[in-house]
XYZ file of C-alpha atoms in Angstrom:
465
model
C -11.311 8.775 8.777
C -14.650 8.827 10.542
C -15.021 11.177 13.477
C -14.059 9.955 16.939
C -14.017 11.793 20.248
C -11.093 12.697 22.453
C -12.712 10.622 25.194
C -12.619 7.569 22.917
C -9.023 8.300 21.975
C -7.939 8.645 25.605
C -9.551 5.313 26.499
C -8.093 3.521 23.462
C -4.522 4.554 24.279
C -4.946 4.471 28.077
C -3.817 8.068 28.356
C -3.621 10.316 31.351
C -5.964 13.130 30.330
C -7.755 16.173 31.754
C -11.008 15.352 33.551
C -12.933 17.419 31.025
C -12.050 17.043 27.352
C -13.267 19.182 24.429
C -16.305 17.688 22.690
C -15.178 18.513 19.135
C -14.667 15.290 17.131
C -11.362 14.302 15.525
C -11.270 12.991 11.955
C -7.555 13.274 11.130
C -4.456 11.854 12.836
C -1.134 13.599 12.096
C 2.439 12.705 12.981
C 4.030 15.496 10.925
C 3.267 19.182 11.460
C 3.933 19.801 7.762
C 0.715 17.882 7.073
C -1.258 19.329 9.963
C -4.912 20.268 9.529
C -7.052 22.147 12.083
C -8.919 19.824 14.431
C -6.521 16.906 14.006
C -4.930 14.717 16.644
C -1.156 15.226 16.689
C 0.930 12.249 17.824
C 4.420 13.266 18.922
C 6.707 10.459 17.781
C 10.372 10.212 18.708
C 13.008 8.604 16.494
C 16.774 8.514 16.229
C 16.886 11.739 14.213
C 13.690 13.546 15.191
C 11.444 14.252 18.151
C 7.864 15.317 17.555
C 7.645 16.718 21.075
C 9.581 19.736 19.809
C 6.595 20.579 17.595
C 3.679 20.045 19.990
C 3.305 23.734 20.814
C 3.306 24.583 17.123
C 0.744 21.871 16.368
C -1.627 23.130 19.050
C -1.125 26.744 17.979
C -2.041 25.801 14.409
C -5.294 24.200 15.484
C -4.663 20.604 16.537
C -7.472 19.435 18.820
C -5.034 17.581 21.070
C -1.598 16.006 21.174
C -0.470 12.608 22.408
C 2.847 12.969 24.213
C 5.189 10.690 26.151
C 5.388 10.802 29.933
C 9.165 11.294 29.720
C 8.717 14.590 27.852
C 5.496 15.705 29.548
C 7.014 18.221 31.953
C 8.956 20.043 29.229
C 6.005 20.046 26.827
C 3.589 21.343 29.476
C 5.968 24.175 30.261
C 6.200 25.166 26.602
C 2.483 24.837 25.916
C 1.559 26.713 29.098
C -1.981 25.356 29.194
C -2.832 26.347 25.620
C -4.061 22.964 24.402
C -5.135 19.448 25.323
C -2.434 16.901 26.114
C -2.937 13.135 26.345
C 0.006 11.554 28.152
C 1.108 7.956 27.510
C 4.166 5.838 28.216
C 5.054 5.323 24.536
C 3.614 7.445 21.729
C 4.460 4.949 18.975
C 2.669 2.210 20.882
C -0.253 4.580 21.435
C -0.465 5.224 17.684
C -0.730 1.476 17.115
C -3.250 0.991 19.924
C -5.453 3.734 18.525
C -5.265 2.274 15.014
C -6.126 -1.198 16.312
C -9.135 0.162 18.191
C -10.239 2.157 15.149
C -9.865 -0.853 12.833
C -12.116 -2.892 15.181
C -15.020 -0.569 14.337
C -15.187 -2.033 10.812
C -16.507 -5.546 10.162
C -14.658 -5.935 6.872
C -12.000 -8.351 5.625
C -8.447 -7.102 5.993
C -5.889 -8.819 3.773
C -2.309 -8.699 5.019
C 0.541 -9.153 2.545
C 4.177 -9.898 3.300
C 7.080 -11.779 1.726
C 10.665 -11.273 0.632
C 9.804 -9.919 -2.824
C 6.593 -9.053 -4.628
C 4.730 -7.558 -1.648
C 3.896 -4.239 -3.266
C 2.955 -5.706 -6.638
C 0.703 -8.304 -5.024
C -0.857 -5.688 -2.762
C -1.661 -3.427 -5.711
C -3.222 -6.305 -7.659
C -5.290 -7.329 -4.641
C -6.604 -3.797 -4.257
C -7.447 -3.642 -7.957
C -9.468 -6.856 -7.669
C -11.264 -6.104 -4.398
C -11.923 -2.533 -5.517
C -13.917 -3.593 -8.576
C -17.257 -3.449 -6.745
C -16.703 -0.960 -3.919
C -13.963 1.254 -2.440
C -11.127 -0.374 -0.518
C -8.297 0.996 1.584
C -4.813 0.059 0.422
C -1.321 0.754 1.744
C 0.164 3.732 -0.077
C 3.851 4.297 -0.856
C 5.985 2.715 1.885
C 3.406 3.002 4.688
C 4.042 -0.581 5.769
C 5.673 -0.173 9.183
C 4.727 0.828 12.755
C 3.896 4.358 11.623
C 2.583 3.771 8.122
C 0.224 0.900 8.935
C -1.763 2.880 11.536
C -2.016 5.843 9.160
C -3.321 3.458 6.485
C -6.003 2.084 8.811
C -7.130 5.572 9.804
C -8.274 5.987 6.185
C -11.075 3.457 6.772
C -14.620 4.770 6.447
C -18.074 3.209 6.259
C -18.071 2.924 2.444
C -14.996 0.686 2.418
C -15.620 -3.031 1.990
C -12.057 -4.289 2.499
C -8.526 -3.210 3.322
C -5.278 -4.466 1.820
C -2.234 -3.792 3.961
C 1.429 -4.479 3.314
C 3.465 -5.606 6.320
C 7.203 -4.959 6.336
C 9.719 -6.127 8.894
C 13.191 -5.485 10.197
C 13.303 -8.425 12.595
C 11.379 -10.941 14.678
C 8.236 -9.654 16.320
C 7.549 -6.750 13.969
C 5.014 -8.503 11.750
C 3.324 -9.929 14.853
C 3.009 -6.383 16.184
C 1.609 -5.048 12.905
C -0.782 -7.974 12.516
C -2.104 -7.398 16.021
C -3.052 -3.889 14.911
C -4.530 -4.784 11.515
C -6.153 -8.104 12.532
C -6.168 -9.605 9.036
C -8.593 -12.378 8.101
C -6.535 -13.305 5.049
C -2.750 -13.504 5.095
C -0.691 -13.691 1.896
C 3.001 -14.628 1.893
C 4.494 -14.118 -1.555
C 7.738 -16.073 -0.994
C 10.670 -16.621 1.332
C 13.868 -15.186 -0.119
C 17.162 -13.804 1.100
C 16.208 -10.198 1.845
C 16.907 -9.448 5.537
C 19.548 -12.168 5.872
C 21.723 -9.492 7.448
C 19.112 -9.035 10.179
C 17.896 -12.593 10.738
C 20.798 -14.830 9.760
C 19.019 -17.607 7.847
C 16.140 -18.204 5.459
C 14.381 -20.323 8.064
C 14.502 -17.389 10.468
C 13.085 -15.188 7.705
C 10.289 -17.720 7.129
C 9.421 -17.765 10.820
C 9.405 -13.969 10.975
C 7.154 -13.714 7.918
C 5.053 -16.525 9.387
C 4.028 -14.292 12.272
C 1.314 -13.086 9.887
C -0.056 -16.641 9.717
C -0.001 -17.043 13.490
C -2.215 -13.953 13.769
C -4.966 -15.293 11.491
C -8.245 -16.501 13.021
C -9.121 -20.187 12.540
C -11.886 -19.197 10.125
C -9.550 -16.960 8.120
C -7.336 -17.980 5.206
C -3.604 -18.360 4.619
C -2.346 -17.931 1.048
C 1.063 -19.504 0.447
C 3.451 -20.229 -2.463
C 3.013 -23.837 -3.560
C 6.588 -24.357 -4.760
C 8.400 -22.618 -1.897
C 10.764 -24.913 0.036
C 9.421 -23.431 3.275
C 5.782 -24.295 2.530
C 5.660 -27.103 5.161
C 7.007 -24.747 7.836
C 4.590 -21.988 6.860
C 1.649 -24.415 6.871
C 2.530 -25.471 10.394
C 2.238 -21.878 11.623
C -1.340 -21.355 10.442
C -4.498 -22.412 12.252
C -6.451 -21.088 9.258
C -7.070 -23.155 6.104
C -4.302 -22.861 3.498
C -4.727 -21.981 -0.177
C -1.639 -22.329 -2.375
C -0.748 -20.489 -5.557
C 1.837 -20.950 -8.275
C 2.448 -22.182 -11.795
C 0.553 -25.201 -13.054
C 2.724 -28.285 -12.651
C 4.894 -26.750 -9.915
C 3.771 -27.980 -6.507
C 0.059 -28.629 -7.265
C -1.206 -25.100 -6.495
C -4.878 -24.465 -5.711
C -4.736 -21.276 -7.794
C -2.525 -21.756 -10.829
C -1.098 -19.837 -13.775
C -1.053 -21.848 -17.015
C -0.226 -21.129 -20.662
C 1.830 -18.047 -19.790
C 2.857 -15.720 -22.615
C 5.128 -12.819 -21.636
C 5.292 -9.769 -23.892
C 7.311 -6.556 -23.480
C 4.586 -4.665 -21.610
C 2.094 -7.319 -20.511
C 1.527 -10.964 -19.650
C -1.277 -13.250 -20.810
C -2.221 -16.506 -19.127
C -4.979 -18.832 -18.022
C -5.832 -18.668 -14.331
C -7.101 -21.933 -12.888
C -9.028 -21.794 -9.616
C -12.023 -23.445 -7.976
C -12.208 -25.948 -10.815
C -12.735 -23.143 -13.321
C -10.399 -21.399 -15.777
C -10.406 -17.779 -16.897
C -8.226 -15.910 -19.400
C -6.248 -13.013 -17.950
C -4.477 -10.109 -19.621
C -2.170 -8.555 -17.049
C -0.768 -5.154 -18.099
C 2.450 -5.955 -16.234
C 5.320 -7.859 -17.819
C 7.261 -10.795 -16.488
C 6.870 -14.320 -15.184
C 7.270 -13.032 -11.631
C 4.321 -10.669 -12.056
C 2.178 -13.563 -13.256
C 3.114 -15.363 -10.038
C 2.241 -12.254 -8.014
C -1.086 -12.170 -9.853
C -1.796 -15.744 -8.749
C -1.067 -14.763 -5.144
C -3.378 -11.763 -5.436
C -6.083 -13.878 -7.052
C -5.929 -16.459 -4.273
C -6.072 -13.782 -1.584
C -8.948 -11.960 -3.257
C -10.972 -15.153 -3.719
C -10.564 -15.934 -0.019
C -11.686 -12.387 0.795
C -14.919 -12.859 -1.157
C -14.136 -11.874 -4.750
C -15.401 -13.842 -7.733
C -13.232 -15.204 -10.518
C -14.770 -12.588 -12.821
C -13.677 -9.891 -10.348
C -10.187 -11.379 -10.413
C -9.860 -11.266 -14.197
C -11.237 -7.722 -14.457
C -9.184 -6.457 -11.529
C -5.928 -7.893 -12.825
C -6.533 -6.308 -16.216
C -6.884 -2.933 -14.467
C -3.872 -3.365 -12.160
C -1.063 -0.826 -12.217
C 2.194 -0.635 -10.273
C 3.886 2.389 -8.659
C 6.804 4.013 -10.443
C 10.195 2.292 -10.637
C 8.661 -1.185 -10.585
C 9.078 -2.874 -13.980
C 8.324 0.468 -15.620
C 8.945 0.203 -19.369
C 9.480 3.379 -21.402
C 10.800 4.050 -24.879
C 12.922 7.125 -25.508
C 12.766 9.320 -28.595
C 15.771 7.571 -30.147
C 14.226 4.151 -29.629
C 16.035 3.050 -26.468
C 13.816 0.800 -24.334
C 14.329 1.463 -20.607
C 13.187 -1.026 -17.962
C 13.204 0.972 -14.727
C 12.983 -1.465 -11.816
C 15.090 0.631 -9.471
C 12.805 0.670 -6.429
C 14.378 -2.344 -4.739
C 16.340 -5.518 -5.379
C 17.149 -8.995 -4.122
C 18.786 -11.948 -5.888
C 15.363 -13.357 -6.816
C 13.970 -10.087 -8.150
C 17.216 -9.395 -10.040
C 16.920 -12.773 -11.756
C 13.284 -12.056 -12.631
C 14.122 -8.645 -14.091
C 16.980 -10.080 -16.154
C 14.646 -12.773 -17.448
C 12.177 -10.115 -18.556
C 14.949 -8.059 -20.175
C 15.391 -10.987 -22.543
C 11.796 -10.461 -23.743
C 12.224 -6.772 -24.523
C 12.826 -5.682 -28.108
C 16.341 -4.405 -28.637
C 19.364 -4.699 -30.865
C 21.471 -5.123 -27.708
C 20.586 -5.794 -24.075
C 22.366 -3.816 -21.370
C 21.938 -3.755 -17.594
C 22.918 -1.249 -14.931
C 22.831 -3.257 -11.702
C 23.653 -1.926 -8.250
C 24.104 -3.219 -4.732
C 21.487 -5.398 -3.062
C 21.383 -4.376 0.584
C 20.582 -6.394 3.727
C 21.978 -9.694 2.435
C 24.365 -10.060 5.367
C 26.859 -12.910 5.103
C 25.216 -13.968 1.847
C 26.000 -10.678 0.137
C 29.076 -11.746 -1.805
C 27.508 -14.996 -3.005
C 24.232 -13.252 -3.852
C 25.928 -10.623 -5.988
C 28.058 -13.218 -7.775
C 24.902 -15.221 -8.491
C 23.262 -12.181 -10.082
C 26.425 -11.550 -12.085
C 26.202 -15.071 -13.476
C 22.577 -14.437 -14.485
C 23.740 -11.310 -16.336
C 26.519 -13.046 -18.273
C 24.457 -13.371 -21.436
C 23.983 -9.622 -21.816
C 25.763 -7.446 -24.326
C 26.972 -5.106 -21.562
C 26.877 -4.993 -17.757
C 27.520 -1.869 -15.691
C 27.937 -2.868 -12.035
C 27.471 -0.082 -9.490
C 28.447 0.287 -5.828
C 30.490 -1.418 -3.154
C 29.529 -4.864 -4.448
C 30.214 -4.034 -8.105
C 33.308 -6.229 -8.078
C 31.274 -9.265 -6.954
C 28.690 -8.665 -9.688
C 31.453 -8.287 -12.254
C 33.331 -11.369 -11.035
C 30.182 -13.466 -11.271
C 29.550 -12.345 -14.841
C 33.136 -12.989 -15.951
C 33.211 -16.391 -14.231
C 30.112 -17.326 -16.256
C 31.881 -16.459 -19.509
C 31.138 -12.776 -20.080
C 34.007 -11.040 -21.854
C 35.924 -8.661 -19.590
C 35.493 -5.710 -21.954
C 31.714 -6.048 -21.669
C 31.773 -5.635 -17.872
C 32.174 -2.120 -16.455
C 32.210 -1.050 -12.807
C 31.685 2.289 -11.072
C 30.964 3.742 -7.651
C 27.570 5.420 -7.874
C 24.523 6.283 -9.968
C 26.001 9.455 -11.456
C 29.072 7.593 -12.676
C 26.873 4.811 -14.048
C 24.820 7.314 -16.029
C 27.973 8.833 -17.486
C 29.250 5.398 -18.544
C 25.904 4.402 -20.006
C 25.646 7.558 -22.093
C 28.993 6.710 -23.673
C 27.959 3.246 -24.808
C 24.183 3.123 -25.269
C 22.864 3.173 -28.822
C 19.468 3.686 -30.458
C 17.550 0.421 -30.411
C 19.156 -0.894 -27.199
C 17.158 -2.272 -24.258
C 18.453 -1.218 -20.819
C 17.561 -2.638 -17.387
C 18.179 -0.432 -14.331
C 17.887 -2.156 -10.946
C 19.301 -2.020 -7.401
C 18.232 -1.611 -3.804
C 16.467 1.666 -3.078
C 19.438 3.176 -1.277
C 21.490 3.128 -4.489
C 19.168 5.686 -6.139
C 19.598 4.202 -9.605
C 16.497 6.039 -10.802
C 19.070 8.764 -11.518
C 20.262 6.537 -14.354
C 16.881 5.827 -15.931
C 15.640 9.385 -15.522
C 18.900 10.815 -16.845
C 18.842 8.552 -19.865
C 15.252 9.476 -20.676
C 15.680 13.232 -20.149
C 18.900 13.460 -22.146
C 17.370 11.515 -24.993
C 14.127 13.481 -24.953
């Protein structure tokens, strides 16, 4: 973060502040006293299970230059601080964090690429950053910093050497992406797909499409919208964008502007021809799976609209890497191939992972599949659908409250009952797997994050090693 003054901060967040503010510049914004550094700005956020106002006195005592606090807690905080520090008082500290980030982002005349979608957001974001970062440094969303707190902290990382920013936008309901986009002000908006994640919150796929489409509504007319060519909601998404639309997808599926052709999927990588701008280039993507090739097309389209060349695209995709627990392939000492995709799950991503499992070397193919959360009324049908996709495996271990639906789907599709096991949690799944797994097997581990199925993959690897 480049240095800004307390006067600038107070104006940006419309704070009530002392008439005379310290002149020392601020170059770090903190929301957690465990990460506090002297001279930072501490923003006291309040959530359901925490209240940063309880730590303002500590933050100031440990060297924070100032703290942003809420009017509702101002009297209590002032009494505790007893004049020993600078307080900036606002109506809503979370809103102030966003306002400050939006003001700070406006200091940089660089393209910001916003990425959202039901599945593939993180993979596409990482590929975009790899492409745009070929020539100069870029800022990219780290970990799960994709919400009202994480996005501002991502933008505060901007400095003069950065030539672009790639930000992931998550949502829990209508209006959230609009709020985040208002802060980030993207010039390019990428929607990976419209799936069934968040059905529990929004009720229908059309509602999900409209919520994701808030990113498109925020784009300037001279920006660019990047959309999936074969998605049933493409016409709706197009209608939400005043910016020109570029589509991506597989050649022959919906006439995409940026297309993947001649795809060859191998256990640890994918090779294909990328067609764009009337030119073709060969790509070696060190990430396996048809779905990752599609994510690569989305990233390529977004990067091209942000100013990258096709040569940048090919080189960036070859250098792309994903965070842990996303299609992470390892081989244990006894020759068991483990596909750890336990970070998150939806019916579409489950189907993609099962498809890739079929490409892995292995005497037998096993899957440990857990609950997919936030499917709402579609939960039972979604889990049965995944079970049907898994019916061709040698063994299925279904984990969690929806294990019965997964198992029923597999059996209905012809999987023998003795090849379908169910259990309550990750620890029980690991115990079952250890009893049946054999050297040479290939094992997929996947569920929503809350199921913590990384316990299974990590336990299998550590016990074997």
